[in-house]
CSV table of C-alpha atoms in Angstrom, one decimal:
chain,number,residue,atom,x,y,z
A,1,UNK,CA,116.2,100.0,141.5
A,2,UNK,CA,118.3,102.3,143.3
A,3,UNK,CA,120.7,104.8,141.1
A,4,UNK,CA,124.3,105.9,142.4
A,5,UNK,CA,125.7,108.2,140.6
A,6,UNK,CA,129.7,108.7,139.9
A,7,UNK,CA,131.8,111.4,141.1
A,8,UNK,CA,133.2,113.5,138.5
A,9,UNK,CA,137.6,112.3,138.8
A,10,UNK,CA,139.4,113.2,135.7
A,11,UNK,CA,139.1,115.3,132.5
A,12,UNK,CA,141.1,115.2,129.2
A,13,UNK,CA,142.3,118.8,129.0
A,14,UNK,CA,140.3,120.7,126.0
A,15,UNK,CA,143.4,121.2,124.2
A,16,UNK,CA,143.6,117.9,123.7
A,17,UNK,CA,140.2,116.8,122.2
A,18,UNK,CA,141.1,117.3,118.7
A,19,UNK,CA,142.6,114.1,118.8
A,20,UNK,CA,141.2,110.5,118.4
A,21,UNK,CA,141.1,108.6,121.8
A,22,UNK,CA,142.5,105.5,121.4
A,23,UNK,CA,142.3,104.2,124.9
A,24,UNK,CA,142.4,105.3,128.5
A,25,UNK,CA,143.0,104.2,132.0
A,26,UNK,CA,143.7,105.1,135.6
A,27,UNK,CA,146.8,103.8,137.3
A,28,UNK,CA,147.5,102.0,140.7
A,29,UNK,CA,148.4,105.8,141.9
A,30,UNK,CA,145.2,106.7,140.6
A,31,UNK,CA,146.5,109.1,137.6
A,32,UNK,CA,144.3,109.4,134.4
A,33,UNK,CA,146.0,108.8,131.0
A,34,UNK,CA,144.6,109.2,127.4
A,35,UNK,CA,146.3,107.4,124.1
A,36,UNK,CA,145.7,110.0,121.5
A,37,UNK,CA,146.4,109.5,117.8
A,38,UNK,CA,145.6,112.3,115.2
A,39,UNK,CA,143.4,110.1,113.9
A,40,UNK,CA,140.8,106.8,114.4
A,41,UNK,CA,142.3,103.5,112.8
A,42,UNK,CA,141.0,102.6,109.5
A,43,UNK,CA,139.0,98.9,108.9
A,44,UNK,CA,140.8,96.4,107.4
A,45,UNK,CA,144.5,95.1,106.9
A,46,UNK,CA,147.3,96.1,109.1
A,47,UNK,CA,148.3,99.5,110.6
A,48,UNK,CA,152.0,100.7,110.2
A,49,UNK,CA,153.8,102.2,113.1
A,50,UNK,CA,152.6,104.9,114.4
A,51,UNK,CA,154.1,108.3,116.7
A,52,UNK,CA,151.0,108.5,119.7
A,53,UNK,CA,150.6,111.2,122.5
A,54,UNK,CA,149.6,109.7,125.8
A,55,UNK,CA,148.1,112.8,128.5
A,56,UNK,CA,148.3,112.4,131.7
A,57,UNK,CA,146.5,113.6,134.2
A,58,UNK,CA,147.7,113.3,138.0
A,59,UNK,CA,145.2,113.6,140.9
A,60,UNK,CA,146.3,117.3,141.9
A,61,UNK,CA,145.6,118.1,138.5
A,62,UNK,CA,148.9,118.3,136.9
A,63,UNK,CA,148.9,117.2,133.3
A,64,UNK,CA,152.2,115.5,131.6
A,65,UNK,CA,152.9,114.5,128.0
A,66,UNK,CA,154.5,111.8,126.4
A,67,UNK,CA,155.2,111.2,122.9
A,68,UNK,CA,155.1,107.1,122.3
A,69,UNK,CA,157.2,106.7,119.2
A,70,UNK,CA,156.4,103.5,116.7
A,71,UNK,CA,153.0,102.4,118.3
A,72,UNK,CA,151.8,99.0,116.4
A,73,UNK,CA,148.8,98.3,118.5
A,74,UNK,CA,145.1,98.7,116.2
A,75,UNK,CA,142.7,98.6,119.1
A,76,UNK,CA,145.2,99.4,122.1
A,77,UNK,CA,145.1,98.9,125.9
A,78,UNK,CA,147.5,101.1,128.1
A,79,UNK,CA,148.8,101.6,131.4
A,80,UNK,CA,151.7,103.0,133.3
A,81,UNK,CA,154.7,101.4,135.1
A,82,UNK,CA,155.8,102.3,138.2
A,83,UNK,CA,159.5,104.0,136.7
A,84,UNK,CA,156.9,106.5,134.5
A,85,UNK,CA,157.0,104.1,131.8
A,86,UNK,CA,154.2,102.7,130.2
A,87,UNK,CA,153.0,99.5,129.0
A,88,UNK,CA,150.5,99.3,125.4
A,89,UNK,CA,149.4,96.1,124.6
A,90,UNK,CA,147.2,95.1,121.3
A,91,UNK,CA,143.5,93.8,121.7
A,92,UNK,CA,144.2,91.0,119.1
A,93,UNK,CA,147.3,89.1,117.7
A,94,UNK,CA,148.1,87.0,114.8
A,95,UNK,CA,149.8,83.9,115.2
A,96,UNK,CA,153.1,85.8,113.7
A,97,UNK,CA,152.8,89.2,115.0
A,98,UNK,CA,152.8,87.3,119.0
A,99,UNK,CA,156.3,88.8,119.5
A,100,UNK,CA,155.5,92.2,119.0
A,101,UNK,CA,152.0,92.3,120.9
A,102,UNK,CA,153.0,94.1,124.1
A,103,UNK,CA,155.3,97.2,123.6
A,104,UNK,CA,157.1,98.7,127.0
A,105,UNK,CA,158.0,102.5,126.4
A,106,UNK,CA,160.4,103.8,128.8
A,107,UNK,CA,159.8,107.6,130.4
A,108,UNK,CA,161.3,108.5,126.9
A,109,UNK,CA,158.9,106.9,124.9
A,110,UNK,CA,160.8,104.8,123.3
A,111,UNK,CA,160.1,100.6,123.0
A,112,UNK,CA,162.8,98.9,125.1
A,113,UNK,CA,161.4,95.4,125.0
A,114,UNK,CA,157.9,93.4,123.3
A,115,UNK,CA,156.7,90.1,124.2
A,116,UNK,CA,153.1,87.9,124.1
A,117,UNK,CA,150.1,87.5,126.3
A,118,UNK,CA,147.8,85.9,123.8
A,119,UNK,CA,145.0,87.0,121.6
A,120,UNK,CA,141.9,88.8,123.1
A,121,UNK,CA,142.7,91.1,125.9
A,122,UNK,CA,140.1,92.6,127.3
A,123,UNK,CA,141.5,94.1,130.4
A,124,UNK,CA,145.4,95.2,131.1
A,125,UNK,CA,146.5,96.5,134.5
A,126,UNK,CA,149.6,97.5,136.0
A,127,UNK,CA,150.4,96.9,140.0
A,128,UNK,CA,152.5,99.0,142.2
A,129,UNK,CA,155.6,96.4,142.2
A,130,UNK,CA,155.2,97.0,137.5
A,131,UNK,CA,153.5,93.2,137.5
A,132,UNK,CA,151.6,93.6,134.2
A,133,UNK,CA,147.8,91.7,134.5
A,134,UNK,CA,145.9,90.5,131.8
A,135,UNK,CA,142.1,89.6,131.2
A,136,UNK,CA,141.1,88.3,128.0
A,137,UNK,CA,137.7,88.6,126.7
A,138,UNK,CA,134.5,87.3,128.2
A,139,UNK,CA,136.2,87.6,131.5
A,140,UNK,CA,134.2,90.4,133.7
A,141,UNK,CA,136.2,93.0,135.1
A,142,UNK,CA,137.5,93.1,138.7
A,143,UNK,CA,135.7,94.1,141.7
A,144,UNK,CA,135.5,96.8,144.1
A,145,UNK,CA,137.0,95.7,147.7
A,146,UNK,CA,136.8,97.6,150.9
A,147,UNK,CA,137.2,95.2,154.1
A,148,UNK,CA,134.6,93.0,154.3
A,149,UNK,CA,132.1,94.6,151.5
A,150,UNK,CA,132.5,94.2,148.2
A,151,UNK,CA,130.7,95.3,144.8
A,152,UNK,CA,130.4,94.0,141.7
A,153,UNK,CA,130.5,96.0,138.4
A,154,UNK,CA,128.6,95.1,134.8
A,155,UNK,CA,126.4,92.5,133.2
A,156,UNK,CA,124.6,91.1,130.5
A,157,UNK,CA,122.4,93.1,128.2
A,158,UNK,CA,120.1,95.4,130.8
A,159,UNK,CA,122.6,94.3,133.4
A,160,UNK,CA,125.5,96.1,132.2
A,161,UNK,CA,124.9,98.8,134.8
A,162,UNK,CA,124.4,96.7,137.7
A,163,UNK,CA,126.3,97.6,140.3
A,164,UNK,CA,126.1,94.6,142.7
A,165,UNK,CA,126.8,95.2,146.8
A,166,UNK,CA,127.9,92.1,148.9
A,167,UNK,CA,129.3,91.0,152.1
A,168,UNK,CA,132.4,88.8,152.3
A,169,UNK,CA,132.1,85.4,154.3
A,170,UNK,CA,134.7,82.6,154.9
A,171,UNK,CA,133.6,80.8,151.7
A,172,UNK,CA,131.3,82.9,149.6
A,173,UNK,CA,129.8,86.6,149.2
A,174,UNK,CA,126.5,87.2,151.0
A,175,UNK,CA,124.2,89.5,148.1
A,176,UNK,CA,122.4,92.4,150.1
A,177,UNK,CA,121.4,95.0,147.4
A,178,UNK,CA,122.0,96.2,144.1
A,179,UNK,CA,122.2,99.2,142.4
A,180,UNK,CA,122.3,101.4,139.0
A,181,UNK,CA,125.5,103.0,138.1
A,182,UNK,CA,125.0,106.5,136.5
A,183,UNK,CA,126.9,108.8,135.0
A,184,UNK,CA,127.4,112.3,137.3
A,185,UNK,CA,124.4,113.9,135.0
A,186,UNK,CA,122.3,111.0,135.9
A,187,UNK,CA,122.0,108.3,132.6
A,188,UNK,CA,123.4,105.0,132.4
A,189,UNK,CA,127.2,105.2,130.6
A,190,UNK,CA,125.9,103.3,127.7
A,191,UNK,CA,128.8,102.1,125.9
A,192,UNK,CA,132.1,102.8,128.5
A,193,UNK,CA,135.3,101.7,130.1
A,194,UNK,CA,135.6,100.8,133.6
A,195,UNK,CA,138.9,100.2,135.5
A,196,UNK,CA,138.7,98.5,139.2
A,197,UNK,CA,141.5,99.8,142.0
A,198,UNK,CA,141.1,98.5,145.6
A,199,UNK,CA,137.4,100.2,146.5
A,200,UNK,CA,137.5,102.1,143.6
A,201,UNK,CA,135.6,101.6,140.4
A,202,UNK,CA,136.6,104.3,137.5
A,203,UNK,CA,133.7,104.7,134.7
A,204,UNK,CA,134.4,106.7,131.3
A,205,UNK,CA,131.5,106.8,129.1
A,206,UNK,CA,131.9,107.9,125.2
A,207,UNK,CA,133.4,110.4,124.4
A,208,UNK,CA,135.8,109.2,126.8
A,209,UNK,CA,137.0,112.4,127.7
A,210,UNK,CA,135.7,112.4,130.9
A,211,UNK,CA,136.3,109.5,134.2
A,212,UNK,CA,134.1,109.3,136.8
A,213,UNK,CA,134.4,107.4,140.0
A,214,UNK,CA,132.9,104.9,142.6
A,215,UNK,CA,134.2,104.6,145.8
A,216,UNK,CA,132.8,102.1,148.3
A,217,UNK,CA,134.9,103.6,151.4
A,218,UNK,CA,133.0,106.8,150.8
């Protein structure tokens, strides 16, 4: 199988690594952000409120901070809104916590509104008009797009490299080859995050530190 490697994109500045990661992303304008806590949740029962940094890192390579004040969300998901806000949204929700699943920060960091989206995100994106989307879990992540080629991301098992190329018809996507995603060094990610904009397909591979990218316009 063929191996395509991912272009080095984004790093989390080195002053930053002695915090815990708790989540990262790359928004529609393509800037990285981090999550940082000063330290990894603990197992078991609930987590107070919590004071979180979120790094950004915009694609000339200016780097922003923002402190998020009263965080609630265990295992969170992130993004950014269009005004410089940002969205964090909890992985899993209890039946009596569904009000208070999905926090929106304004450029101050503090929580102007919370609302629902169900249990079991799995992916949470952000669109250029501040539509929030939601995937829950066991549903794959979106797709690369560039005119009439597309390519498919993940898998399975062995398969969760595959990066799957394809033509787009009237009524269905014509396979023609498929390839193994690899980190810039050459390995597989192994256990990552992957974020799909337009033709791009962002990788970030533990320690998530570090986001590599896919484009299929290149």
């Amino acid at each position: 199988m063929q191996k395509t490697a991912l272009i080095p994109y984004a790093d989390l500045p080195r002053a930053h690594h002695n915090r815990h990661v708790l989540t990262s992303t790359i928004d529609v304008f393509g800037a990285a952000h981090w999550l940082l806590a000063e330290r990894a949740p603990q197992p078991g029962g609930g987590v107070l409120p919590f004071d979180a940094l979120v790094v950004s890192v915009h694609p000339g390579g200016n780097v922003e901070l923002t402190e998020l004040s009263a965080v609630r969300a265990r295992w969170p998901h992130l993004d950014r809104l269009p005004d410089g806000g940002f969205v964090v949204a909890a992985s899993r929700a209890r039946r009596y916590e569904d009000a208070k699943q999905v926090q929106v920060f304004d450029v101050l960091g503090c929580e102007t509104s919370s609302f629902s989206v169900g249990d079991a995100i799995e992916h949470l994106l952000v669109d250029e008009a501040g539509h929030i989307w939601v995937g829950h879990f066991d549903e794959n992540p979106g797709v690369a797009v560039h005119g009439e080629r597309v390519a498919f991301y993940g898998g399975y098992r062995e398969e969760r490299d595959r990066l799957a190329h394809g033509e787009l018809t009237e009524t269905y996507v014509e396979p023609t080859n498929v390839d193994l995603l690899t980190l810039p060094n050459g390995p597989a990610p192994g256990r990552r995050r992957a974020v799909s904009r337009g033709s791009r397909i962002y990788v970030q591979a533990e320690p998530f530190t570090a986001w590599g990218v896919f484009d299929l316009s290149s």
